[in-house]
PDB file of C-alpha atoms in Angstrom:
ATOM      1  CA  PRO A 187      -0.377  78.262 -32.391  1.00 80.00           C
ATOM      2  CA  ALA A 188       2.394  79.635 -34.639  1.00 88.00           C
ATOM      3  CA  VAL A 189      -0.020  80.424 -37.471  1.00 89.00           C
ATOM      4  CA  SER A 190      -2.479  82.088 -35.090  1.00 89.00           C
ATOM      5  CA  GLN A 191       0.347  84.145 -33.610  1.00 94.00           C
ATOM      6  CA  ALA A 192       1.549  85.191 -37.068  1.00 91.00           C
ATOM      7  CA  ILE A 193      -1.978  86.215 -38.081  1.00 93.00           C
ATOM      8  CA  GLY A 194      -2.365  88.166 -34.844  1.00 94.00           C
ATOM      9  CA  HIS A 195       0.925  89.929 -35.491  1.00 94.00           C
ATOM     10  CA  LEU A 196      -0.151  90.871 -39.020  1.00 94.00           C
ATOM     11  CA  GLU A 197      -3.512  92.135 -37.764  1.00 95.00           C
ATOM     12  CA  ARG A 198      -1.796  94.319 -35.155  1.00 95.00           C
ATOM     13  CA  ASP A 199       0.728  95.541 -37.718  1.00 94.00           C
ATOM     14  CA  PHE A 200      -1.941  96.452 -40.290  1.00 94.00           C
ATOM     15  CA  GLY A 201      -4.467  97.594 -37.673  1.00 93.00           C
ATOM     16  CA  VAL A 202      -7.379  95.578 -39.108  1.00 95.00           C
ATOM     17  CA  ASP A 203      -9.007  92.174 -38.796  1.00 95.00           C
ATOM     18  CA  LEU A 204      -7.764  90.001 -41.642  1.00 96.00           C
ATOM     19  CA  PHE A 205     -10.198  87.186 -40.808  1.00 95.00           C
ATOM     20  CA  ARG A 206     -13.742  86.806 -39.498  1.00 95.00           C
ATOM     21  CA  ARG A 207     -13.713  84.150 -36.834  1.00 93.00           C
ATOM     22  CA  SER A 208     -16.782  82.010 -36.297  1.00 94.00           C
ATOM     23  CA  ALA A 209     -17.767  78.591 -35.033  1.00 94.00           C
ATOM     24  CA  THR A 210     -17.364  77.284 -38.582  1.00 93.00           C
ATOM     25  CA  GLY A 211     -13.826  78.573 -38.976  1.00 92.00           C
ATOM     26  CA  MET A 212     -11.940  81.616 -40.205  1.00 93.00           C
ATOM     27  CA  HIS A 213     -12.868  83.488 -43.357  1.00 95.00           C
ATOM     28  CA  PRO A 214     -10.818  86.304 -44.908  1.00 95.00           C
ATOM     29  CA  THR A 215     -12.163  89.824 -44.662  1.00 96.00           C
ATOM     30  CA  VAL A 216     -11.821  92.297 -47.527  1.00 96.00           C
ATOM     31  CA  PHE A 217      -8.574  93.407 -45.883  1.00 96.00           C
ATOM     32  CA  GLY A 218      -7.331  89.828 -45.653  1.00 96.00           C
ATOM     33  CA  SER A 219      -8.056  89.276 -49.326  1.00 96.00           C
ATOM     34  CA  LEU A 220      -6.204  92.463 -50.302  1.00 96.00           C
ATOM     35  CA  LEU A 221      -3.173  91.455 -48.271  1.00 96.00           C
ATOM     36  CA  ARG A 222      -3.236  87.881 -49.618  1.00 96.00           C
ATOM     37  CA  GLN A 223      -3.150  89.126 -53.229  1.00 97.00           C
ATOM     38  CA  ARG A 224      -0.192  91.411 -52.535  1.00 96.00           C
ATOM     39  CA  LEU A 225       1.704  88.741 -50.596  1.00 95.00           C
ATOM     40  CA  GLU A 226       1.157  86.186 -53.359  1.00 95.00           C
ATOM     41  CA  ARG A 227       2.540  88.634 -55.921  1.00 96.00           C
ATOM     42  CA  GLY A 228       5.549  89.373 -53.709  1.00 95.00           C
ATOM     43  CA  PHE A 229       6.276  85.698 -53.092  1.00 93.00           C
ATOM     44  CA  ARG A 230       6.014  84.937 -56.823  1.00 93.00           C
ATOM     45  CA  GLY A 231       8.742  87.526 -57.425  1.00 93.00           C
ATOM     46  CA  LEU A 232      10.973  86.070 -54.712  1.00 93.00           C
ATOM     47  CA  SER A 233      10.402  82.560 -56.073  1.00 90.00           C
ATOM     48  CA  ALA A 234      11.367  83.698 -59.563  1.00 91.00           C
ATOM     49  CA  ALA A 235      14.574  85.229 -58.223  1.00 91.00           C
ATOM     50  CA  LEU A 236      15.361  81.911 -56.540  1.00 88.00           C
ATOM     51  CA  ASP A 237      14.793  79.800 -59.674  1.00 85.00           C
ATOM     52  CA  PRO A 238      18.574  79.340 -60.170  1.00 82.00           C
ATOM     53  CA  VAL A 239      18.796  77.891 -56.662  1.00 81.00           C
ATOM     54  CA  ALA A 240      15.983  75.447 -57.469  1.00 71.00           C
ATOM     55  CA  ALA A 241      17.697  74.460 -60.725  1.00 74.00           C
ATOM     56  CA  GLN A 242      20.974  73.828 -58.897  1.00 72.00           C
ATOM     57  CA  ALA A 243      19.139  71.637 -56.376  1.00 61.00           C
ATOM     58  CA  GLY A 244      17.516  69.709 -59.216  1.00 60.00           C
ATOM     59  CA  SER A 245      14.029  71.028 -58.409  1.00 57.00           C
ATOM     60  CA  GLU A 246      11.528  72.499 -60.803  1.00 59.00           C
ATOM     61  CA  PRO A 247      11.636  76.316 -61.138  1.00 54.00           C
ATOM     62  CA  ARG A 248       9.445  78.007 -58.553  1.00 53.00           C
ATOM     63  CA  ALA A 249       9.346  74.763 -56.567  1.00 52.00           C
ATOM     64  CA  VAL A 250      11.572  76.244 -53.874  1.00 58.00           C
ATOM     65  CA  SER A 251       9.655  78.331 -51.355  1.00 70.00           C
ATOM     66  CA  PRO A 252      11.363  81.603 -50.378  1.00 73.00           C
ATOM     67  CA  ALA A 253      10.029  81.128 -46.846  1.00 71.00           C
ATOM     68  CA  ASN A 254      12.093  77.945 -46.535  1.00 74.00           C
ATOM     69  CA  LEU A 255      15.305  79.562 -47.719  1.00 82.00           C
ATOM     70  CA  ALA A 256      15.486  83.036 -46.214  1.00 89.00           C
ATOM     71  CA  THR A 257      14.195  85.047 -43.302  1.00 90.00           C
ATOM     72  CA  GLY A 258      12.966  88.602 -43.565  1.00 92.00           C
ATOM     73  CA  ASN A 259      15.934  89.738 -41.474  1.00 95.00           C
ATOM     74  CA  GLN A 260      18.416  88.027 -43.795  1.00 96.00           C
ATOM     75  CA  LEU A 261      16.842  89.667 -46.837  1.00 96.00           C
ATOM     76  CA  ALA A 262      16.852  93.080 -45.120  1.00 97.00           C
ATOM     77  CA  VAL A 263      20.547  92.627 -44.325  1.00 98.00           C
ATOM     78  CA  LEU A 264      21.285  91.658 -47.930  1.00 98.00           C
ATOM     79  CA  VAL A 265      19.497  94.750 -49.267  1.00 98.00           C
ATOM     80  CA  ALA A 266      21.307  97.023 -46.799  1.00 98.00           C
ATOM     81  CA  ALA A 267      24.675  95.433 -47.612  1.00 98.00           C
ATOM     82  CA  VAL A 268      24.198  95.882 -51.361  1.00 98.00           C
ATOM     83  CA  GLU A 269      22.873  99.431 -51.052  1.00 98.00           C
ATOM     84  CA  SER A 270      25.621 100.549 -48.672  1.00 97.00           C
ATOM     85  CA  GLY A 271      28.385  98.495 -50.292  1.00 97.00           C
ATOM     86  CA  SER A 272      29.856  97.267 -47.003  1.00 97.00           C
ATOM     87  CA  VAL A 273      29.169  95.299 -43.848  1.00 97.00           C
ATOM     88  CA  HIS A 274      29.784  98.393 -41.724  1.00 97.00           C
ATOM     89  CA  GLY A 275      27.409 100.502 -43.815  1.00 97.00           C
ATOM     90  CA  ALA A 276      24.692  97.844 -43.562  1.00 97.00           C
ATOM     91  CA  ALA A 277      25.228  97.623 -39.798  1.00 97.00           C
ATOM     92  CA  ARG A 278      24.879 101.396 -39.420  1.00 97.00           C
ATOM     93  CA  ARG A 279      21.767 101.479 -41.588  1.00 97.00           C
ATOM     94  CA  LEU A 280      20.071  98.635 -39.705  1.00 97.00           C
ATOM     95  CA  GLN A 281      21.437  99.656 -36.300  1.00 97.00           C
ATOM     96  CA  ILE A 282      22.903  96.231 -35.613  1.00 97.00           C
ATOM     97  CA  THR A 283      26.470  95.004 -35.221  1.00 97.00           C
ATOM     98  CA  GLY A 284      28.746  94.228 -38.134  1.00 96.00           C
ATOM     99  CA  LYS A 285      29.075  90.723 -36.724  1.00 97.00           C
ATOM    100  CA  SER A 286      25.292  90.288 -36.963  1.00 97.00           C
ATOM    101  CA  VAL A 287      25.348  91.502 -40.582  1.00 97.00           C
ATOM    102  CA  GLY A 288      28.116  89.059 -41.452  1.00 96.00           C
ATOM    103  CA  ARG A 289      26.359  86.179 -39.695  1.00 97.00           C
ATOM    104  CA  ASN A 290      23.062  86.850 -41.504  1.00 97.00           C
ATOM    105  CA  LEU A 291      24.786  87.062 -44.890  1.00 97.00           C
ATOM    106  CA  LYS A 292      26.732  83.844 -44.260  1.00 96.00           C
ATOM    107  CA  GLN A 293      23.628  81.967 -43.106  1.00 95.00           C
ATOM    108  CA  LEU A 294      21.708  83.134 -46.176  1.00 95.00           C
ATOM    109  CA  GLU A 295      24.490  82.151 -48.580  1.00 94.00           C
ATOM    110  CA  ASP A 296      24.955  78.800 -46.819  1.00 93.00           C
ATOM    111  CA  ARG A 297      21.226  78.091 -46.995  1.00 91.00           C
ATOM    112  CA  LEU A 298      21.085  78.952 -50.695  1.00 91.00           C
ATOM    113  CA  GLY A 299      24.337  77.186 -51.470  1.00 89.00           C
ATOM    114  CA  ARG A 300      25.317  80.143 -53.640  1.00 91.00           C
ATOM    115  CA  SER A 301      27.395  83.271 -53.188  1.00 94.00           C
ATOM    116  CA  LEU A 302      25.333  86.468 -53.199  1.00 96.00           C
ATOM    117  CA  LEU A 303      28.170  88.959 -52.857  1.00 97.00           C
ATOM    118  CA  HIS A 304      31.609  89.557 -54.310  1.00 97.00           C
ATOM    119  CA  ARG A 305      33.883  90.592 -51.467  1.00 95.00           C
ATOM    120  CA  GLU A 306      36.792  92.884 -52.335  1.00 94.00           C
ATOM    121  CA  GLY A 307      38.326  93.931 -49.042  1.00 92.00           C
ATOM    122  CA  GLU A 308      35.668  95.980 -47.296  1.00 91.00           C
ATOM    123  CA  LEU A 309      33.680  96.476 -50.511  1.00 96.00           C
ATOM    124  CA  LEU A 310      30.639  94.299 -51.251  1.00 96.00           C
ATOM    125  CA  ARG A 311      29.191  93.943 -54.742  1.00 97.00           C
ATOM    126  CA  PRO A 312      26.243  91.684 -55.554  1.00 97.00           C
ATOM    127  CA  THR A 313      26.548  88.627 -57.748  1.00 96.00           C
ATOM    128  CA  ARG A 314      23.880  88.192 -60.408  1.00 95.00           C
ATOM    129  CA  LEU A 315      21.780  86.113 -58.002  1.00 94.00           C
ATOM    130  CA  GLY A 316      22.393  88.685 -55.267  1.00 96.00           C
ATOM    131  CA  SER A 317      21.151  91.485 -57.533  1.00 96.00           C
ATOM    132  CA  GLU A 318      18.042  89.516 -58.498  1.00 96.00           C
ATOM    133  CA  LEU A 319      17.266  88.674 -54.889  1.00 96.00           C
ATOM    134  CA  VAL A 320      17.700  92.311 -53.793  1.00 97.00           C
ATOM    135  CA  ARG A 321      15.410  93.468 -56.606  1.00 97.00           C
ATOM    136  CA  ALA A 322      12.781  90.864 -55.700  1.00 96.00           C
ATOM    137  CA  THR A 323      13.030  91.775 -52.000  1.00 97.00           C
ATOM    138  CA  LYS A 324      12.484  95.455 -52.778  1.00 98.00           C
ATOM    139  CA  LEU A 325       9.481  94.581 -54.926  1.00 97.00           C
ATOM    140  CA  PHE A 326       8.121  92.370 -52.121  1.00 96.00           C
ATOM    141  CA  ASN A 327       8.495  95.270 -49.676  1.00 96.00           C
ATOM    142  CA  ARG A 328       6.712  97.550 -52.147  1.00 97.00           C
ATOM    143  CA  GLU A 329       3.833  95.055 -52.356  1.00 97.00           C
ATOM    144  CA  LEU A 330       3.502  95.321 -48.564  1.00 95.00           C
ATOM    145  CA  GLU A 331       3.446  99.124 -48.805  1.00 94.00           C
ATOM    146  CA  LEU A 332       0.755  98.941 -51.495  1.00 95.00           C
ATOM    147  CA  ALA A 333      -1.274  96.508 -49.379  1.00 95.00           C
ATOM    148  CA  ARG A 334      -1.118  98.969 -46.481  1.00 94.00           C
ATOM    149  CA  GLU A 335      -2.235 101.814 -48.777  1.00 93.00           C
ATOM    150  CA  GLU A 336      -5.093  99.729 -50.206  1.00 94.00           C
ATOM    151  CA  ILE A 337      -6.284  98.762 -46.728  1.00 94.00           C
ATOM    152  CA  LEU A 338      -6.248 102.408 -45.656  1.00 93.00           C
ATOM    153  CA  ALA A 339      -8.133 103.394 -48.828  1.00 92.00           C
ATOM    154  CA  GLU A 340     -10.714 100.671 -48.152  1.00 92.00           C
ATOM    155  CA  GLN A 341     -11.194 102.279 -44.736  1.00 91.00           C
ATOM    156  CA  GLY A 342     -11.633 105.669 -46.385  1.00 89.00           C
ATOM    157  CA  ILE A 343      -8.263 106.959 -45.229  1.00 86.00           C
ATOM    158  CA  THR A 344      -6.256 108.599 -47.988  1.00 77.00           C
ATOM    159  CA  SER A 345      -2.566 108.135 -47.532  1.00 63.00           C
ATOM    160  CA  GLY A 346       0.407 107.394 -49.669  1.00 63.00           C
ATOM    161  CA  ARG A 347       3.583 108.634 -51.180  1.00 70.00           C
ATOM    162  CA  LEU A 348       3.826 111.649 -53.465  1.00 77.00           C
ATOM    163  CA  VAL A 349       6.642 111.558 -55.970  1.00 81.00           C
ATOM    164  CA  VAL A 350       7.502 114.785 -57.772  1.00 88.00           C
ATOM    165  CA  GLY A 351       9.841 114.759 -60.740  1.00 85.00           C
ATOM    166  CA  ALA A 352      11.545 117.720 -62.309  1.00 84.00           C
ATOM    167  CA  LEU A 353      13.474 118.093 -65.537  1.00 81.00           C
TER     168      LEU A 353
END
């Protein structure tokens, strides 16, 4: 049931059927295949960022699954904390309490067995692992954005982000 619920949530979120359901089972649609490729790329990046954690645990690099070590909420809190430089800034950005930010950061660090942030009073600075994990999380989020854009393009809907640079 949990997998079916997760698939249903993704289908509602992306607004498309990711699988064709039949008496013989479930088969990915074009949209499901596009999303799978992007998710695999994103998870490879997160796994690479977590290689030091695997090495510390005595596992082979990339043997530690990001899904077993961190939740999406914990990663979002880490990104917000690093970008804002404080628990209070992360709480404001995410519209949650500072206590919730602190709890998520502590749970993530406890789960990884590594410190992700240097704490200097109210100021938060990422450790090397913290920086790598934030970078990988941002790239994972970008893969999701690209998957959404590709699915819309496959439907014939042109959408996206326009970036204009000036010198």
